[in-house]
XYZ file of C-alpha atoms in Angstrom:
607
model
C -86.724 -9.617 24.588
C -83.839 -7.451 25.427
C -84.596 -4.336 26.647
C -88.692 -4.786 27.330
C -90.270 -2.946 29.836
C -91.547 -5.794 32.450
C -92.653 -3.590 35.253
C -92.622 0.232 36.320
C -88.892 0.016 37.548
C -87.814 -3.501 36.296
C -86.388 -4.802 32.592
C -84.160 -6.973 31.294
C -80.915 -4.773 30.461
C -80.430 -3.732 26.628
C -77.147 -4.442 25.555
C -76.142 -1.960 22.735
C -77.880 1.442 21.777
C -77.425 3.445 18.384
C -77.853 7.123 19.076
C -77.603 9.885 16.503
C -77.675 13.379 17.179
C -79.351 15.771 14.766
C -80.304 19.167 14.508
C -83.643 19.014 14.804
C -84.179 15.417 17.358
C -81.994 13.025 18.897
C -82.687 9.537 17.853
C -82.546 6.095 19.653
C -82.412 2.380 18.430
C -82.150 -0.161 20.809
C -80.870 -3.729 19.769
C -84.565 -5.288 20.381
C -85.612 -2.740 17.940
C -87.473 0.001 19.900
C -87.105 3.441 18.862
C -87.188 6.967 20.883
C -86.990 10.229 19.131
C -86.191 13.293 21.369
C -85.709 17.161 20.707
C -82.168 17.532 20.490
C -80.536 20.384 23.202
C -78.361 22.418 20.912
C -77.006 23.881 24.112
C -76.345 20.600 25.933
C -76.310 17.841 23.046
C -75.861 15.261 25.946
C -78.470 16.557 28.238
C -81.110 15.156 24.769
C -78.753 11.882 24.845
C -79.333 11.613 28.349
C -83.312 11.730 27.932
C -83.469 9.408 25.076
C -81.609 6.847 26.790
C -83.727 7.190 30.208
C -87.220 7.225 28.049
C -85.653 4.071 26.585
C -84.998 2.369 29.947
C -88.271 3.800 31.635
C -86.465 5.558 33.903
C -82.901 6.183 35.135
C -80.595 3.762 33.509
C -77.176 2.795 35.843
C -75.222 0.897 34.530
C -77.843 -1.249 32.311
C -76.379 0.030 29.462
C -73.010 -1.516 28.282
C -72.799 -0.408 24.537
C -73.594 3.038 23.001
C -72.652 3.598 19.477
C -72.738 7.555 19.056
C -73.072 10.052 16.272
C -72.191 13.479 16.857
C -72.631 17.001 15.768
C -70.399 18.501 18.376
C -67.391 18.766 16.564
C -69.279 20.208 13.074
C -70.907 22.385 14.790
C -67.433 23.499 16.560
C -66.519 24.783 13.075
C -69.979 26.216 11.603
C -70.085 28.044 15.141
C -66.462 29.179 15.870
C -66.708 28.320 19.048
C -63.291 26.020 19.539
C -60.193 26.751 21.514
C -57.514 29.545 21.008
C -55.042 27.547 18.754
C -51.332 28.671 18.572
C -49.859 27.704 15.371
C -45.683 26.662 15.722
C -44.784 25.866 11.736
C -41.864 25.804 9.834
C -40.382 29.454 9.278
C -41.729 30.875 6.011
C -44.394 29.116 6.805
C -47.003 30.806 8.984
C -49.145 32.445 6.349
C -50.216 29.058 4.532
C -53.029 28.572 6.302
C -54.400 31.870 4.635
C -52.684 31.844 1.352
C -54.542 28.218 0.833
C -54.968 27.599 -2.950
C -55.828 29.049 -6.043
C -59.598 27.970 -6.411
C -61.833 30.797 -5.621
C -64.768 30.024 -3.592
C -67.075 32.261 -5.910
C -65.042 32.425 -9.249
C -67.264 35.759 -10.254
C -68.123 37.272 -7.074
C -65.801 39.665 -6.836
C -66.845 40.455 -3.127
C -66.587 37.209 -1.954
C -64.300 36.356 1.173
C -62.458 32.632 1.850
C -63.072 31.990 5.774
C -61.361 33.836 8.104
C -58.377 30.835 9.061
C -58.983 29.243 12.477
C -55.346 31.006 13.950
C -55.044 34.677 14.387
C -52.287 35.830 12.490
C -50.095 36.637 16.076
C -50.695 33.260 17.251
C -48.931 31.792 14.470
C -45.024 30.941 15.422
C -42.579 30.294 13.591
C -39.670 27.946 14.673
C -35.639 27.826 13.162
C -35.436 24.346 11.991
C -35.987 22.700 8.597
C -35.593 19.314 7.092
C -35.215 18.108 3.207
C -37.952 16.181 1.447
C -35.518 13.322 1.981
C -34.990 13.480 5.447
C -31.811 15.629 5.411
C -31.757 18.100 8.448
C -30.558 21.567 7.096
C -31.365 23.061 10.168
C -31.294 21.475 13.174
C -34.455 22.090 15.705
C -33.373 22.452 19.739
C -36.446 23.015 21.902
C -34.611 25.773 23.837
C -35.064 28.273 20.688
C -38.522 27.146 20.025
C -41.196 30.151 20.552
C -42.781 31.003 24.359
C -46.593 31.771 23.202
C -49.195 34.576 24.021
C -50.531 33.025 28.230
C -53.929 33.605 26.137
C -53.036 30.406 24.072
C -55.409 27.099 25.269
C -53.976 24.799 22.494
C -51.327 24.374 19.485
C -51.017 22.705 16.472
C -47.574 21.986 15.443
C -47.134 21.543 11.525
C -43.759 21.314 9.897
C -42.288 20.792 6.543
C -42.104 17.610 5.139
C -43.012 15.961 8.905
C -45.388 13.947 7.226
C -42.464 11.838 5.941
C -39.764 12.722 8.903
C -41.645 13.644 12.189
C -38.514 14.025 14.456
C -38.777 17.661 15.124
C -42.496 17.655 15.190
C -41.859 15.059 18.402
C -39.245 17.663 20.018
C -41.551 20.374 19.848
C -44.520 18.624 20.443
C -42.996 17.259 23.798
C -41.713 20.865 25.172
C -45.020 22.500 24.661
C -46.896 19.248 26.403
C -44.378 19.720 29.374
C -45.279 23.416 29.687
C -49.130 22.081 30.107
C -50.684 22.867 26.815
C -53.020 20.661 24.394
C -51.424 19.190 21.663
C -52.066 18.226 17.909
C -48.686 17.505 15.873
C -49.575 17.146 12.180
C -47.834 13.155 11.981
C -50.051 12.422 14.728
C -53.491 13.330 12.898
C -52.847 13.726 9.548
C -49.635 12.709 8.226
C -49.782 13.216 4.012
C -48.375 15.865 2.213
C -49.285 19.393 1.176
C -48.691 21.648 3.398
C -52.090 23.840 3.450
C -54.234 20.834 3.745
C -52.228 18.865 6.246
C -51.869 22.632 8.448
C -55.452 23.244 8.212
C -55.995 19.886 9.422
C -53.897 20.292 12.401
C -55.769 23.473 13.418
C -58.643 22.444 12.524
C -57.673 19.324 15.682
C -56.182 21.568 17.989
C -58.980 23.825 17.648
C -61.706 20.761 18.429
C -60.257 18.563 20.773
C -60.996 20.579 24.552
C -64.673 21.206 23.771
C -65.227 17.777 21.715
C -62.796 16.135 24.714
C -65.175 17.190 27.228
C -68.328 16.479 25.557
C -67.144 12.934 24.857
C -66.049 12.453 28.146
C -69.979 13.352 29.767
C -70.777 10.754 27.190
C -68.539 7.925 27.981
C -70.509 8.139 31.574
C -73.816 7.230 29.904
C -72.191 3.522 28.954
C -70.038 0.597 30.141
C -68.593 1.499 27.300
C -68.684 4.271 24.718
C -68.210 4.433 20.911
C -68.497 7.609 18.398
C -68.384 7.314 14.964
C -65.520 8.794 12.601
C -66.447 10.418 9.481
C -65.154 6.526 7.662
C -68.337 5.144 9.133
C -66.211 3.433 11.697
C -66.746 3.429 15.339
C -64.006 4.178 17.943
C -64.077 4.378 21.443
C -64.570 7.880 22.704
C -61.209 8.790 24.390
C -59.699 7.814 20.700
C -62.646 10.050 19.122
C -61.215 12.662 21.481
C -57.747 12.680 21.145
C -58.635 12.872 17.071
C -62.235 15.061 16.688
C -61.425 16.169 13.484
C -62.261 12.663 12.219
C -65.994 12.849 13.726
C -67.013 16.110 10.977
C -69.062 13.449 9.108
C -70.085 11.397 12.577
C -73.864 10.918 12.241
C -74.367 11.098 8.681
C -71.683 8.082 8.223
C -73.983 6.196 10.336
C -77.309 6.526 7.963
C -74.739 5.478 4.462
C -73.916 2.551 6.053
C -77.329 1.283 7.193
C -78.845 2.420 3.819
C -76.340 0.498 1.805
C -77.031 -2.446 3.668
C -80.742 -2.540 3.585
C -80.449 -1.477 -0.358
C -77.860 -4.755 -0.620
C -80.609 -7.130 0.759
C -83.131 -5.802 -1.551
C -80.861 -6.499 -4.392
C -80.425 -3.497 -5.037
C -76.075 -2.881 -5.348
C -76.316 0.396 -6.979
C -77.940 4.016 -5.017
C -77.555 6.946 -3.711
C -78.569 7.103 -0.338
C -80.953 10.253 0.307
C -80.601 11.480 4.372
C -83.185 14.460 5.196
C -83.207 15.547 8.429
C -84.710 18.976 10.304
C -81.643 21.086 9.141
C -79.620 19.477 6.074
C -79.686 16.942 3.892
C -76.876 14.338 3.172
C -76.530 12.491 0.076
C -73.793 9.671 -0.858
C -73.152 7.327 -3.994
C -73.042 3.576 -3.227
C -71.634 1.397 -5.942
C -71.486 -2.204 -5.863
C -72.672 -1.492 -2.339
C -69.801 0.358 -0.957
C -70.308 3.553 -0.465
C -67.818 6.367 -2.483
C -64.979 6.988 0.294
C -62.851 10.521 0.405
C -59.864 11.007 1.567
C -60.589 15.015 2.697
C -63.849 16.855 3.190
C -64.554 20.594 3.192
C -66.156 21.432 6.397
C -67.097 25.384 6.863
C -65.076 26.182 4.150
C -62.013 24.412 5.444
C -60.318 21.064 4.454
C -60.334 17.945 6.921
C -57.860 15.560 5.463
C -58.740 12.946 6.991
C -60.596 9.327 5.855
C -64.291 9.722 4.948
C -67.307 8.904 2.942
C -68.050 11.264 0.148
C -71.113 12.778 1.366
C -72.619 15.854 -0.180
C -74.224 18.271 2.309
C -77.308 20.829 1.671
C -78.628 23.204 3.868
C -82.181 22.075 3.237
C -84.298 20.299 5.593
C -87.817 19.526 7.245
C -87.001 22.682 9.614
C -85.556 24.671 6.687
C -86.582 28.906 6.938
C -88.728 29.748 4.071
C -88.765 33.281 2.700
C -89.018 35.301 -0.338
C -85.782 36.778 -1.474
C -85.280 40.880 -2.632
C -85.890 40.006 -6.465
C -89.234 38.374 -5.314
C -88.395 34.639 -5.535
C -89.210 31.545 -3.204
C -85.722 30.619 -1.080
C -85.358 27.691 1.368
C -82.605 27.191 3.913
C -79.984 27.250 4.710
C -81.078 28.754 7.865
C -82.876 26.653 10.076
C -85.454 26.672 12.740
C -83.481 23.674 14.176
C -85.294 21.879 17.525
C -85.689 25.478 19.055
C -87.912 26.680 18.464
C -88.310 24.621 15.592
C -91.607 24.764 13.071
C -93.909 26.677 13.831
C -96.291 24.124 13.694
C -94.480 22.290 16.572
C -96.054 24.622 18.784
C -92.439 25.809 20.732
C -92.761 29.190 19.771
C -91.170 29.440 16.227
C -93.269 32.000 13.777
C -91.402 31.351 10.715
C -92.543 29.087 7.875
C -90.335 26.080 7.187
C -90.574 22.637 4.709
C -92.346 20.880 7.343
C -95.111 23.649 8.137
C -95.475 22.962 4.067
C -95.505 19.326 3.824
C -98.436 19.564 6.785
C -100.339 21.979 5.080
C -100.029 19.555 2.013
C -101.201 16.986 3.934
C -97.991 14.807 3.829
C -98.192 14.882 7.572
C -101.177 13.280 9.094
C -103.115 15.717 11.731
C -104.300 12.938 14.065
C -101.177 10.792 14.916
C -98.613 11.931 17.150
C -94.863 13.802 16.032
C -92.229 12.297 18.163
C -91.527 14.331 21.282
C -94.229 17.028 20.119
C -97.385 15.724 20.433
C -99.849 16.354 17.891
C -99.115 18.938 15.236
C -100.695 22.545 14.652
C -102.020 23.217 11.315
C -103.276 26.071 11.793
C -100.471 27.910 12.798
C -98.353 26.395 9.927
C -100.956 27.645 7.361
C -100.611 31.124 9.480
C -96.636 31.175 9.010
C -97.090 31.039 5.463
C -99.377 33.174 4.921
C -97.454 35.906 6.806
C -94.564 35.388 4.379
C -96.419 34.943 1.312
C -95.604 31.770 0.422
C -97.748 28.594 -1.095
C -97.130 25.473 0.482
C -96.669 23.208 -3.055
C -94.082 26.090 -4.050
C -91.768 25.775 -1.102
C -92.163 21.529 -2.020
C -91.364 22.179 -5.105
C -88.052 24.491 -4.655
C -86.938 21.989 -1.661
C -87.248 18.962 -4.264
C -85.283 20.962 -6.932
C -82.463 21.800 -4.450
C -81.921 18.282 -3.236
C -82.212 16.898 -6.982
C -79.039 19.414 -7.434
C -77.464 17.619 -4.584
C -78.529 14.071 -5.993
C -77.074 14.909 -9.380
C -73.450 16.164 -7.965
C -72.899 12.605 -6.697
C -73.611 11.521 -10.217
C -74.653 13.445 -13.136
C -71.395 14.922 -12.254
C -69.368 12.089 -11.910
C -70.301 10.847 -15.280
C -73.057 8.318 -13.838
C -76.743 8.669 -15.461
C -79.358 9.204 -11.929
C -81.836 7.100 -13.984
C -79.306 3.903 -13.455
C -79.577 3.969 -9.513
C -81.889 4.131 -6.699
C -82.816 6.494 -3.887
C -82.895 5.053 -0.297
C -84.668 7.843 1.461
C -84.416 7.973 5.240
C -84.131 10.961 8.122
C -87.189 12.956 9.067
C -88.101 14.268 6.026
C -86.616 12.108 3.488
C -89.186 9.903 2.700
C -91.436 12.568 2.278
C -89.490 14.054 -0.371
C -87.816 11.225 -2.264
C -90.280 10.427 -5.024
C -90.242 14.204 -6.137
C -86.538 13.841 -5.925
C -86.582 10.544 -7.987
C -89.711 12.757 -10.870
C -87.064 15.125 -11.340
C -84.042 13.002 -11.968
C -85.555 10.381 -13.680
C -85.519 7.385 -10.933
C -88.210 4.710 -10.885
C -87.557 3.314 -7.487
C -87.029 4.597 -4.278
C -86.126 2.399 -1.211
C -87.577 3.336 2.547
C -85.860 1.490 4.698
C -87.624 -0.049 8.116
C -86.978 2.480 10.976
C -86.036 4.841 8.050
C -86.847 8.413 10.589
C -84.120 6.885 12.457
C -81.746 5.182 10.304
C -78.747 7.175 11.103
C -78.805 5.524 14.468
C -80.053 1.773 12.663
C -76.297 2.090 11.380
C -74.558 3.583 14.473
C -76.067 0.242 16.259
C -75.060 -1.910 13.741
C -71.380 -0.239 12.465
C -68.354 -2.059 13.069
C -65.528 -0.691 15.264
C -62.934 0.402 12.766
C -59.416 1.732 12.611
C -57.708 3.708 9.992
C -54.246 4.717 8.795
C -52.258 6.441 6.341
C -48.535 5.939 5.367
C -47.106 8.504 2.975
C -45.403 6.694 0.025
C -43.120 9.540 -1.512
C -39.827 8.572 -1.922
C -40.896 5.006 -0.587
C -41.084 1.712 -1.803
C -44.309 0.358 -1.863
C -43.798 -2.908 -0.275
C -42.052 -0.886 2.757
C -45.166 1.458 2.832
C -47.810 -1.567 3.031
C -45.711 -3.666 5.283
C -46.009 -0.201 7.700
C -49.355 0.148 7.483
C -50.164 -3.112 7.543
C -48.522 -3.337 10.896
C -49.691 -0.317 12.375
C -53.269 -0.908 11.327
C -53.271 -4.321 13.288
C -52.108 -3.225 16.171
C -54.872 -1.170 16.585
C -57.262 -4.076 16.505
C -55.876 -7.327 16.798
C -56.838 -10.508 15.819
C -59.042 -8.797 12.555
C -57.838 -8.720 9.234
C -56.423 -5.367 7.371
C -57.865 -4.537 4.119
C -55.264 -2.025 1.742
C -56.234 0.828 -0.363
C -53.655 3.143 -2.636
C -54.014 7.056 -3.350
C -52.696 7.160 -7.006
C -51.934 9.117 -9.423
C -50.574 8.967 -13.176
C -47.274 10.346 -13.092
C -46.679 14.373 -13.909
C -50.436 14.580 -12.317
C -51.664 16.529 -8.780
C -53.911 14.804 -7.775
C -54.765 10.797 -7.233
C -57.619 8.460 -6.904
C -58.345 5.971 -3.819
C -58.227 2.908 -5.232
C -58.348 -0.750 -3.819
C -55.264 -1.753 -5.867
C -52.586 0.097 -8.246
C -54.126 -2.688 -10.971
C -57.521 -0.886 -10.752
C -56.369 2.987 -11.271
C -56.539 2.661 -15.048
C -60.246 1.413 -14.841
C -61.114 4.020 -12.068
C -59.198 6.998 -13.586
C -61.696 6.067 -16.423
C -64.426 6.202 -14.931
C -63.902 9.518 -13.003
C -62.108 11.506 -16.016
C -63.615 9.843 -18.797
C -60.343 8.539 -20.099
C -57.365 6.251 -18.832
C -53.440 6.736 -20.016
C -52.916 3.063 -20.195
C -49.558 1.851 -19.728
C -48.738 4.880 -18.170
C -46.241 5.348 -15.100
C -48.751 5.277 -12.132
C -47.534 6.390 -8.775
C -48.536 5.735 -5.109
C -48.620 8.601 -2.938
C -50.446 7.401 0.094
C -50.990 3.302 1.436
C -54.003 3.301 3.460
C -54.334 0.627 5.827
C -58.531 -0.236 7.270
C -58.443 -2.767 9.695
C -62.691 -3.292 11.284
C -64.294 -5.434 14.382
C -68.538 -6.224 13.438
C -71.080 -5.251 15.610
C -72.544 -8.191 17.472
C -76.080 -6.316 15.728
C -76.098 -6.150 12.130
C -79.596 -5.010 9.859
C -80.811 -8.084 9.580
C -80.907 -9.601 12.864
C -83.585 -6.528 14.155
C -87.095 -7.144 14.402
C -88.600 -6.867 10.755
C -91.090 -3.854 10.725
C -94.012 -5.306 8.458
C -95.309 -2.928 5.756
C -98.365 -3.143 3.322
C -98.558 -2.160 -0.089
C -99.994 0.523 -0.526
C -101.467 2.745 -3.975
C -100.509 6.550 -4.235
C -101.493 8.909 -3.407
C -101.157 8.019 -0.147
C -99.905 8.706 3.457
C -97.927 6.306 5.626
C -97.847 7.105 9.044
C -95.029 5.296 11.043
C -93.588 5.802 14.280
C -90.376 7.411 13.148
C -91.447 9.291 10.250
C -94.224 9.739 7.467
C -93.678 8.055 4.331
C -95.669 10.367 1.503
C -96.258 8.238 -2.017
C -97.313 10.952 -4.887
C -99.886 9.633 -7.379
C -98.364 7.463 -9.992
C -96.389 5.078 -7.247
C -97.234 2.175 -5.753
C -95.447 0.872 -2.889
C -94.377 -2.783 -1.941
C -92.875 -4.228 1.097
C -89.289 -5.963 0.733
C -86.663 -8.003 2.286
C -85.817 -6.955 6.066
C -89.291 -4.917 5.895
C -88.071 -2.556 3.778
C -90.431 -0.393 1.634
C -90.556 -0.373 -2.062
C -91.893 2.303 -4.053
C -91.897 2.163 -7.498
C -93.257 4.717 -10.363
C -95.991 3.664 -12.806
C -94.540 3.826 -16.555
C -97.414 5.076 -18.988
């Protein structure tokens, strides 16, 4: 078997590792199936990777290793923490304030107090430079690098963003070139995200410029861990690092991406097409919609208050989790999260010197956690000073379940209630830490009769970094175009980027008069998709393309089904399941069943 320990210093080399880093634990799949769960260094997030992969190997690894698939927090946390580079903005003049003006949608509509984040550029490091071109490529005012701005010797990095360079990128390319020769870092907007509107596509930039030297060295410690090293994009894609690099504002959605794919996968082999895949982990929680078995893409996400335009799946993010701060707000009630006690010093039950009551200090004192097996990395669990936190705060254990379950049905129901699709209709596939301890409240609330726990489900996220395919993505704006000459360009470029695999085609649409469009595999299908996000369909109207998008993906030599099949019983609620990775908690009134790949099936008794 690959990767099994034959001696104190000898095994047979594992080929390809999954690793996922979380808030709360770093977790490890090897392609023979073993599993390693370590605290996660917020500090160091490699130093954890570094651990995990030695426990794995029994010792220091060399060069064993040829293929780790990684998930990443580095760059999201980047943004939460505002700890990036000093970015330089060089824009079109008239320009430079668009990255504050940003849009009309409030954050708060009736807060009157509230404040949009403070934008990633100070306002005298944003430049503006004499040039301009037309929407249809006329220049009205030629761009010479001698005129363009010197900036502040404070400056690390810059992010050059002009108008309509999305379309016509020639003076990006002259200014992008002069401010590489004087030695700085550089993100020009055609390079990274090259659609139109302005705001998002400058945010975007930033948001790059702003990422790439921390993310850049991070990745860099990481490639050393591997013959060779992959991250995954925020598509669900994996890339090799010094790509990941050179673009980290496509790795916002990194680990999470990883668990949507995995999910969908195991729900597909269990027949099951149509779910919403249910992530808890120590500090968040992560849902996404899967229909037909592909899960909802994006093409933008809203990271710390910002917009990423860049290719994604549409996962919605709480800030509730196993390691989630419980407290008692100052009109008296119950809150959970967002804060977190994260891996340090985590629960206070982990014994690492945290005091303050969290959803896993609850689900122990509930019982959901057995006493007398293990945690990962911990050791065994302290009750006692769980039941101690909350009694200092003043909180009862079932309460803090019970607001935790409510907040993450919220989150369940934006991903459908909200998109016109009844919860009752789908599944849950509950995975992370915590998520199959919480799932079948989830699924009481909303409705749901069946909840899916996939094998290795506490580690899942890293199940699909093992298993994702290396994938490629571009975008050709269509404006002005034709849409053959768009797809042929995409086509092309996407290709190159992989060779040999085939390129799949996707159009951002848009009846005609609207402002905003709808992914959609073909122009044919808008009407039908327009439908079934707006509750109505103009057909026969003029439909536009805005955007070709081009996906062009290499499969994993591991895929779900070839791992070692984790055998399950059935099992009557109530009832604790104690696993390896996680604990599986099944409330009276299920019963649970084991399924194809070793899945778990838990169903709800009807009267």
């Amino acid at each position: 078997t690959p990767g099994r320990r034959v001696g104190r210093s000898s095994y047979t080399p594992t080929v390809r590792i999954g690793a996922d880093t979380g808030g709360t634990f770093t977790d490890l799949v090897a392609d023979d199936g073993r599993i390693v769960k370590v605290p996660s260094t917020p500090n160091d997030p490699a130093q954890a990777l570094a651990h995990g992969i030695d426990a794995l190997f029994g010792g220091a690894h060399g060069t064993a290793l040829e293929v780790l698939a990684h998930g990443t927090t580095v760059a999201t946390n980047t943004l939460l923490e505002r700890s990036g580079a000093r970015v330089a903005l060089v824009t079109t003049a008239g320009f430079a304030d668009v990255i504050e003006i940003a849009r009309q949608v409030r954050p708060s509509l009736y807060d009157q107090h509230v404040d949009r984040p403070e934008p990633l550029v100070a306002r005298q490091w944003r430049y503006e430079a004499t040039e301009r071109m037309a929407f249809d490529g006329t220049v009205l005012v030629a761009l010479d690098a001698s005129m363009l701005p010197e900036l502040d010797p404070l400056v690390e990095a810059v992010a050059v963003c002009f108008l309509h360079a999305d379309l016509f990128p020639e003076h990006e390319r002259i200014a992008a070139a002069h401010y590489r020769a004087l030695g700085y870092d550089v993100t020009a907007s055609h390079e990274v995200s090259p659609e139109f509107r302005e705001y998002e596509r400058t945010v975007t930039t930033v948001a790059n410029a702003y990422l790439r030297p921390r993310c850049r060295d991070y990745l860099e410690t990481v490639g050393e861990l591997a013959a060779r090293a992959l991250v995954m994009t925020s598509a669900g894609g994996l890339v090799p690092v010094g790509v990941g690099a050179e673009i980290p504002a496509s790795l916002v959605l990194s680990g999470p991406a990883g668990g949507v794919r995995a999910a969908a996968a195991i729900a597909a082999a269990c027949g099951i097409d149509d779910v919403v895949t249910f992530d808890m982990g120590g500090t968040s929680t992560d849902v996404c919609l899967v229909r037909g078995g592909v899960p909802d893409p994006a093409p933008s996400r809203v990271v710390a208050g910002m917009p990423v335009r860049l290719p994604a799946l549409d996962i919605h993010t709480i800030g509730a989790g196993g390691g989630s701060i419980v407290g008692i707000d100052a009109g008296g009630a119950l809150t959970v999260g967002p804060q977190s006690a994260g891996a340090v010093p985590g629960p206070a039950c982990y014994r690492r010197g945290g005091t303050q009551p969290t959803v896993t200090d609850a689900d122990l004192v509930l019982g959901r956690i057995p006493i007398d097996a293990p945690s990962p990395g911990l050791g065994v669990l302290d009750r006692a000073a769980a039941v101690q936190a909350l009694d200092r705060v003043g909180v009862d254990a079932a309460g803090v379940v019970a607001v935790v379950d409510t907040l993450m049905a919220g989150a369940v129901r934006r991903v459908t209630v909200e998109r016109g699709i009844d919860a009752r209709d789908v599944a849950i596939v509950a995975f992370g830490g915590a998520g199959p301890l919480h799932a079948c409240g989830v699924a009481d609330l909303l409705g749901v009769t069946t909840v899916v726990v996939p094998p290795r489900s506490g580690v899942l996220s890293a199940v699909g970094l093992l298993c994702a395919p290396e994938q490629r993505e571009v975008v050709v704006s269509a404006l002005g175009r034709t849409r053959s000459e768009v797809e042929a360009e995409a086509a092309s470029r996407a290709a190159a980027l992989l060779p040999g695999e085939a390129v799949e085609l996707a159009y951002d649409c848009r009846y005609r008069g609207q402002s905003h469009e709808i992914t959609v595999p073909s122009v044919e299908a808008f009407d039908a998709a327009h439908e079934r996000y707006n509750g109505y369909a103009h057909v026969g109207a003029t439909v536009e393309v805005i955007a070709v998008r081009a996906r062009v993906a290499r499969r994993a030599d591991v895929h779900v089904d070839r791992l070692p099949v984790v055998h399950r019983a059935s099992t009557v609620g109530p009832a604790v399941v104690a696993e390896p990775d996680c604990p599986i908690w099944i409330p009276p009134d299920w019963t649970a069943a084991p399924g194809p790949l070793g899945a778990l099936l838990l169903h709800r008794n009807t009267p």
